[in-house]
């Protein structure tokens, strides 16, 4: 279905039948328009966006891929951008404005609705990875003293301005958060009930400076759909909704996967090649150093290799399996830390487990490799040396793959940075050194 | 704060002051009790769970780590388990029951409330990774013909049974979904308004057999907090709530990270060592085969290594950097596919980009490595051979790291399975073959 429509839009764009396209766009959900614009080439991205009315454009703009959004913002004039931003929820508006240059920011903030502009100015001050950076200021706050009909009236007045009213927040005369009011409870309330009578006061809230990862954990743990944000004195500032938290969760999952392999989180599929080269180069330079270190260790045994060149043929087996086993352990442990399954109490249990798994698998795989080496090379001694080196290396892989992220966490360094490069360096060094070392001692002396 | 309380609970457990513990537990949120139980040793896990009343126990049980839940289910008698399950929402109850053996399942389904038992039986039939497997049957459905006061009455009657009433679903006389009703709209409704007058009918819904990953994408794309589930004839079956979708998103992120390194998704930090050995062994056996293949390729050049042993010292540099660069590309591409950023239209653009990035980084890193090799070994020719081999290998890393997941996706195989093992095998083979091959041609002939 969808792709047929997409093909149709592309054909209509080619034949410049803009009125037909506008008709199709007017019937689509903004999220579907986002989907299509992301997939067009850049000229048509600009063209299609230009056809949207400001209200739809405001829903579409914030959800486009970063690079597409940048392109479109550059392409439209400041007046239209101002009108589009004026239609946005405060959190989205602040995100867009934070990417603009100073002149545009000033111009836009001066042209939009005064209240909006003040809210956005406030939001721009918060760290974008904090609760303040995630929240929107569009909320319905009611006074604890208000009676039922006044409460209903307050909701009616704000209904257009606030999307997805899950709850109404109850505050005191100083705007300090007292609790929340379920809309349903108003259906059953008595005329004389006040917000104070109906309030649910045992609720979750966060301070504006709470880290976004922590915010996501609170949503996860307590199954929330929105969460009020307060300042140090408990004044209500805004709310975070679950859809923004899902974006955080996706972002953090990408980040962890990326850090494990030394990638920068902005290095996406369609980041420009030059950007990607720049972002990956420092890490590859580091990798060159670790590789030279590994090569130096092999160099110590160059004499042995000269005497027995089969060692060079077999040594990649020891290093390869150790590296992969180490990365497996690293993945289990860092994911366990990210999901909150690892704590100080059970760290040793986890390390002991990984070490035993490494040892047992090392013995099983090492024995098989011994046998294969014996069958291929006809020398039982070389098989045994290979097997023992593999056992040692997989033991080390289990130990390092679990110990390093744990140590990093206790040093307050993100454990996901214990990337594959460090682990493979260690298993390479240990693998080559143990295999070539044992061979030198038992086969050559 | 929290850890002080945890220490206190542990001390009270040691000194067997159970009444004090019960008092603490009664004041905690179930999610916090989950947090503590997960962190105790197994005897105390059973002890603490035994102190919970059935209602709290039902909230706690579904959220415990898999292995802890299994242990606790084994430890309690079927009568208590029945009462606990009777208190659960249908989706959680079905998840627990699906893990029990036949006898227990039968016994429990016969003892609980008939309506609950029928609902659970129905839920057990759905694939656990489908919309049906995610949904709960506790919903409020109202008839399109009902007037305002009847609607309010329907909500009042069901309010206790259904947690988090975000919406009320409107159905026709055959229970076919017509749309949804916002609770707030009832506040402003006229006495004679029917559900049909107030309904929002342009809504999202899914069929019971939709895949859970697709369900998560719908929530993501349209920023939903709940989603009704229907059968082939559009009959309303239940709803999926966003908290369950967050679990799916976490699970899928872990799964992707795991598949990349050949791990089974049930292989967690505290899976028993024996289980983990069993789960990882087949993959390591496969890895042994790929490593032997790599070793065979090196074996073709054993003669060259015999003549020039420095080749064995330098060859890990070529293979190591190629492997890591390949895994980087693989991560970018598979994450791009998972997040829906890659489509058929832009696949070639992505592959071209990764190949050029590989090539450019290869030239830069290869040139540096040449220089280092020349400085260390005093032979410019060996430096050049090393550099050229690295350029070739990083080009191949970019090509294979992007091409393989794309091909796998077009064959309907999960691209995350294009795991590091396949990529490192290819970059190892290419790295050793190009370096040793070039050396054989240019240095030894």
mmCIF file of C-alpha atoms in Angstrom, chain A residues 2 6-7 10 29 31-32 35 39 65 152 155-156 159 166 183-188 204 220-223 225 242-243 246 249-250 253-254 257-258 261-263 267-271 273 276-277 280-281 283-285 287-288 291-292 295 298-299 302 305-306 309-310 312-317 320-321 324 327-329 331-332 335-336 339-343 345-346 349-350 353-354 357 360-361 364-365 368-369 372 394 420 424 432, chain B residues 2 6-7 10 29 31-32 35 39 65 152 155-156 159 166 183-188 204 220-223 225 242-243 246 249-250 253-254 257-258 261-263 267-271 273 276-277 280-281 283-285 287-288 291-292 295 298-299 302 305-306 309-310 312-317 320-321 324 327-329 331-332 335-336 339-343 345-346 349-350 353-354 357 360-361 364-365 368-369 372 394 420 424 432:
data_model
loop_
_atom_site.group_PDB
_atom_site.id
_atom_site.type_symbol
_atom_site.label_atom_id
_atom_site.label_comp_id
_atom_site.label_asym_id
_atom_site.label_seq_id
_atom_site.Cartn_x
_atom_site.Cartn_y
_atom_site.Cartn_z
ATOM 1 C CA UNK A 2 2.445 2.601 1.283
ATOM 2 C CA UNK A 6 5.258 6.708 -2.547
ATOM 3 C CA UNK A 7 5.770 5.799 -6.201
ATOM 4 C CA UNK A 10 7.408 10.547 -6.994
ATOM 5 C CA UNK A 29 -0.595 11.593 8.966
ATOM 6 C CA UNK A 31 4.484 10.794 10.556
ATOM 7 C CA UNK A 32 3.845 9.312 7.102
ATOM 8 C CA UNK A 35 8.626 8.841 6.219
ATOM 9 C CA UNK A 39 13.259 8.917 1.415
ATOM 10 C CA UNK A 65 16.274 12.828 10.092
ATOM 11 C CA UNK A 152 -13.556 21.406 34.136
ATOM 12 C CA UNK A 155 -9.366 21.999 31.216
ATOM 13 C CA UNK A 156 -11.773 23.237 28.537
ATOM 14 C CA UNK A 159 -7.659 21.722 25.759
ATOM 15 C CA UNK A 166 -3.092 12.461 30.362
ATOM 16 C CA UNK A 183 -9.528 13.298 34.219
ATOM 17 C CA UNK A 184 -11.803 10.338 34.947
ATOM 18 C CA UNK A 185 -12.071 11.335 38.600
ATOM 19 C CA UNK A 186 -13.825 14.544 37.540
ATOM 20 C CA UNK A 187 -16.588 12.474 35.976
ATOM 21 C CA UNK A 188 -17.474 11.092 39.381
ATOM 22 C CA UNK A 204 6.586 10.421 40.722
ATOM 23 C CA UNK A 220 10.647 1.913 32.622
ATOM 24 C CA UNK A 221 10.497 0.937 36.249
ATOM 25 C CA UNK A 222 7.178 2.518 37.153
ATOM 26 C CA UNK A 223 5.415 2.121 33.776
ATOM 27 C CA UNK A 225 3.144 7.719 30.456
ATOM 28 C CA UNK A 242 6.595 8.815 27.105
ATOM 29 C CA UNK A 243 7.070 9.339 23.341
ATOM 30 C CA UNK A 246 11.130 6.224 23.709
ATOM 31 C CA UNK A 249 15.763 4.792 24.852
ATOM 32 C CA UNK A 250 16.429 4.320 21.113
ATOM 33 C CA UNK A 253 20.668 1.807 22.686
ATOM 34 C CA UNK A 254 22.330 3.103 19.503
ATOM 35 C CA UNK A 257 26.128 -0.312 20.358
ATOM 36 C CA UNK A 258 28.246 2.444 18.818
ATOM 37 C CA UNK A 261 32.986 -0.426 18.467
ATOM 38 C CA UNK A 262 34.401 3.067 18.926
ATOM 39 C CA UNK A 263 31.849 4.930 16.813
ATOM 40 C CA UNK A 267 27.947 8.813 12.648
ATOM 41 C CA UNK A 268 24.774 7.570 10.950
ATOM 42 C CA UNK A 269 24.056 5.792 7.679
ATOM 43 C CA UNK A 270 23.706 9.074 5.803
ATOM 44 C CA UNK A 271 26.245 11.247 7.557
ATOM 45 C CA UNK A 273 31.451 10.490 3.939
ATOM 46 C CA UNK A 276 32.390 9.847 8.853
ATOM 47 C CA UNK A 277 36.043 9.701 7.830
ATOM 48 C CA UNK A 280 36.317 7.341 12.662
ATOM 49 C CA UNK A 281 39.924 8.333 12.032
ATOM 50 C CA UNK A 283 39.739 5.691 16.702
ATOM 51 C CA UNK A 284 41.517 3.938 13.848
ATOM 52 C CA UNK A 285 44.718 5.738 14.777
ATOM 53 C CA UNK A 287 43.703 0.993 16.756
ATOM 54 C CA UNK A 288 46.922 1.340 14.732
ATOM 55 C CA UNK A 291 47.963 -3.227 16.468
ATOM 56 C CA UNK A 292 51.612 -2.146 16.517
ATOM 57 C CA UNK A 295 52.894 -6.812 16.392
ATOM 58 C CA UNK A 298 54.787 -11.189 18.017
ATOM 59 C CA UNK A 299 58.176 -9.684 17.135
ATOM 60 C CA UNK A 302 60.330 -13.812 15.414
ATOM 61 C CA UNK A 305 58.715 -18.340 13.807
ATOM 62 C CA UNK A 306 61.846 -18.460 11.651
ATOM 63 C CA UNK A 309 56.957 -21.300 10.348
ATOM 64 C CA UNK A 310 53.829 -23.355 11.068
ATOM 65 C CA UNK A 312 52.619 -18.236 12.056
ATOM 66 C CA UNK A 313 49.998 -20.292 10.266
ATOM 67 C CA UNK A 314 48.287 -21.453 13.454
ATOM 68 C CA UNK A 315 48.578 -18.327 15.599
ATOM 69 C CA UNK A 316 45.539 -16.519 14.050
ATOM 70 C CA UNK A 317 43.318 -19.304 15.441
ATOM 71 C CA UNK A 320 40.655 -14.965 16.597
ATOM 72 C CA UNK A 321 38.681 -17.154 18.983
ATOM 73 C CA UNK A 324 35.379 -13.129 19.677
ATOM 74 C CA UNK A 327 33.611 -9.458 22.787
ATOM 75 C CA UNK A 328 30.786 -11.829 23.730
ATOM 76 C CA UNK A 329 31.543 -11.453 27.421
ATOM 77 C CA UNK A 331 28.487 -7.488 25.348
ATOM 78 C CA UNK A 332 26.758 -9.506 28.068
ATOM 79 C CA UNK A 335 24.218 -4.743 28.359
ATOM 80 C CA UNK A 336 23.667 -6.062 31.904
ATOM 81 C CA UNK A 339 19.712 -2.634 31.866
ATOM 82 C CA UNK A 340 20.480 -2.256 35.569
ATOM 83 C CA UNK A 341 20.919 -5.991 36.152
ATOM 84 C CA UNK A 342 24.444 -5.606 37.518
ATOM 85 C CA UNK A 343 24.995 -4.104 40.929
ATOM 86 C CA UNK A 345 26.469 -6.785 45.257
ATOM 87 C CA UNK A 346 26.532 -9.233 42.394
ATOM 88 C CA UNK A 349 29.250 -13.456 40.857
ATOM 89 C CA UNK A 350 29.098 -12.140 37.288
ATOM 90 C CA UNK A 353 30.626 -16.792 35.953
ATOM 91 C CA UNK A 354 32.200 -15.308 32.837
ATOM 92 C CA UNK A 357 32.347 -20.040 31.045
ATOM 93 C CA UNK A 360 35.059 -24.453 30.127
ATOM 94 C CA UNK A 361 34.547 -23.314 26.544
ATOM 95 C CA UNK A 364 36.270 -27.806 24.874
ATOM 96 C CA UNK A 365 37.316 -25.656 21.925
ATOM 97 C CA UNK A 368 39.020 -29.728 19.374
ATOM 98 C CA UNK A 369 41.603 -27.346 17.960
ATOM 99 C CA UNK A 372 42.485 -30.574 14.230
ATOM 100 C CA UNK A 394 39.657 -17.825 26.537
ATOM 101 C CA UNK A 420 36.084 -4.152 21.224
ATOM 102 C CA UNK A 424 40.824 -7.557 21.123
ATOM 103 C CA UNK A 432 50.073 -14.678 20.478
ATOM 104 C CA UNK B 2 17.766 3.355 48.455
ATOM 105 C CA UNK B 6 18.509 -2.276 51.113
ATOM 106 C CA UNK B 7 21.203 -2.733 53.765
ATOM 107 C CA UNK B 10 19.360 -7.410 54.571
ATOM 108 C CA UNK B 29 6.292 0.602 45.326
ATOM 109 C CA UNK B 31 8.891 -1.839 41.290
ATOM 110 C CA UNK B 32 11.225 -1.096 44.211
ATOM 111 C CA UNK B 35 14.654 -4.123 42.482
ATOM 112 C CA UNK B 39 19.571 -8.261 44.233
ATOM 113 C CA UNK B 65 14.379 -11.208 36.238
ATOM 114 C CA UNK B 152 -19.951 7.527 32.559
ATOM 115 C CA UNK B 155 -16.545 3.718 33.067
ATOM 116 C CA UNK B 156 -17.385 3.843 36.775
ATOM 117 C CA UNK B 159 -12.704 1.604 36.757
ATOM 118 C CA UNK B 166 -6.264 6.189 28.711
ATOM 119 C CA UNK B 183 -12.340 10.698 28.791
ATOM 120 C CA UNK B 184 -12.024 14.479 28.687
ATOM 121 C CA UNK B 185 -14.637 14.722 25.934
ATOM 122 C CA UNK B 186 -17.228 13.353 28.374
ATOM 123 C CA UNK B 187 -16.628 16.344 30.624
ATOM 124 C CA UNK B 188 -17.902 18.646 27.895
ATOM 125 C CA UNK B 204 -4.601 3.431 14.740
ATOM 126 C CA UNK B 220 7.350 5.124 17.796
ATOM 127 C CA UNK B 221 6.103 6.680 14.600
ATOM 128 C CA UNK B 222 2.743 7.952 15.812
ATOM 129 C CA UNK B 223 3.687 8.686 19.449
ATOM 130 C CA UNK B 225 0.338 5.490 24.541
ATOM 131 C CA UNK B 242 3.199 1.704 25.899
ATOM 132 C CA UNK B 243 4.971 0.226 28.955
ATOM 133 C CA UNK B 246 9.144 -0.163 25.994
ATOM 134 C CA UNK B 249 12.145 -1.974 22.463
ATOM 135 C CA UNK B 250 14.647 -2.863 25.195
ATOM 136 C CA UNK B 253 17.948 -3.567 21.282
ATOM 137 C CA UNK B 254 19.564 -6.266 23.433
ATOM 138 C CA UNK B 257 23.550 -6.207 20.143
ATOM 139 C CA UNK B 258 23.633 -9.907 21.007
ATOM 140 C CA UNK B 261 28.381 -11.133 18.377
ATOM 141 C CA UNK B 262 26.591 -14.468 18.038
ATOM 142 C CA UNK B 263 24.966 -14.515 21.472
ATOM 143 C CA UNK B 267 22.230 -15.517 27.713
ATOM 144 C CA UNK B 268 22.135 -12.867 30.451
ATOM 145 C CA UNK B 269 24.522 -11.811 33.192
ATOM 146 C CA UNK B 270 23.059 -14.312 35.644
ATOM 147 C CA UNK B 271 22.156 -17.189 33.378
ATOM 148 C CA UNK B 273 27.332 -20.893 33.726
ATOM 149 C CA UNK B 276 25.871 -20.045 28.986
ATOM 150 C CA UNK B 277 28.512 -22.606 28.018
ATOM 151 C CA UNK B 280 27.873 -20.095 23.306
ATOM 152 C CA UNK B 281 29.514 -23.361 22.288
ATOM 153 C CA UNK B 283 28.879 -20.384 17.866
ATOM 154 C CA UNK B 284 32.454 -20.915 19.038
ATOM 155 C CA UNK B 285 32.578 -24.157 17.069
ATOM 156 C CA UNK B 287 34.219 -19.670 14.882
ATOM 157 C CA UNK B 288 36.762 -22.503 15.090
ATOM 158 C CA UNK B 291 39.554 -19.572 12.143
ATOM 159 C CA UNK B 292 40.834 -22.783 10.539
ATOM 160 C CA UNK B 295 44.737 -20.336 9.026
ATOM 161 C CA UNK B 298 47.926 -18.156 5.802
ATOM 162 C CA UNK B 299 49.226 -21.689 5.193
ATOM 163 C CA UNK B 302 54.050 -20.575 4.721
ATOM 164 C CA UNK B 305 56.971 -16.622 5.903
ATOM 165 C CA UNK B 306 59.836 -19.087 6.173
ATOM 166 C CA UNK B 309 59.668 -14.059 9.062
ATOM 167 C CA UNK B 310 58.972 -10.359 9.552
ATOM 168 C CA UNK B 312 54.358 -12.953 10.398
ATOM 169 C CA UNK B 313 55.177 -10.121 12.760
ATOM 170 C CA UNK B 314 53.430 -7.466 10.676
ATOM 171 C CA UNK B 315 50.444 -9.426 9.388
ATOM 172 C CA UNK B 316 48.300 -9.004 12.565
ATOM 173 C CA UNK B 317 48.242 -5.236 11.893
ATOM 174 C CA UNK B 320 43.297 -6.320 13.142
ATOM 175 C CA UNK B 321 42.489 -2.926 11.639
ATOM 176 C CA UNK B 324 37.610 -3.426 13.526
ATOM 177 C CA UNK B 327 32.642 -4.185 12.521
ATOM 178 C CA UNK B 328 32.194 -0.405 12.609
ATOM 179 C CA UNK B 329 30.556 -0.391 9.190
ATOM 180 C CA UNK B 331 27.209 -1.609 13.269
ATOM 181 C CA UNK B 332 26.269 1.562 11.393
ATOM 182 C CA UNK B 335 21.515 -0.052 13.384
ATOM 183 C CA UNK B 336 20.356 2.005 10.387
ATOM 184 C CA UNK B 339 15.855 2.202 13.069
ATOM 185 C CA UNK B 340 14.222 2.207 9.624
ATOM 186 C CA UNK B 341 16.689 4.707 8.143
ATOM 187 C CA UNK B 342 17.736 2.376 5.332
ATOM 188 C CA UNK B 343 15.347 1.648 2.497
ATOM 189 C CA UNK B 345 15.868 3.504 -2.443
ATOM 190 C CA UNK B 346 18.937 4.582 -0.535
ATOM 191 C CA UNK B 349 24.037 5.424 -1.468
ATOM 192 C CA UNK B 350 24.813 3.830 1.916
ATOM 193 C CA UNK B 353 29.444 5.832 1.301
ATOM 194 C CA UNK B 354 30.847 3.050 3.486
ATOM 195 C CA UNK B 357 34.982 5.942 3.924
ATOM 196 C CA UNK B 360 39.909 7.060 2.453
ATOM 197 C CA UNK B 361 40.607 5.831 5.978
ATOM 198 C CA UNK B 364 45.396 7.529 5.594
ATOM 199 C CA UNK B 365 45.979 4.663 8.025
ATOM 200 C CA UNK B 368 50.916 5.878 8.485
ATOM 201 C CA UNK B 369 51.463 2.145 8.894
ATOM 202 C CA UNK B 372 55.934 3.068 10.936
ATOM 203 C CA UNK B 394 39.781 -1.497 4.624
ATOM 204 C CA UNK B 420 31.229 -9.943 13.736
ATOM 205 C CA UNK B 424 36.209 -10.716 10.789
ATOM 206 C CA UNK B 432 46.435 -11.978 5.308
#
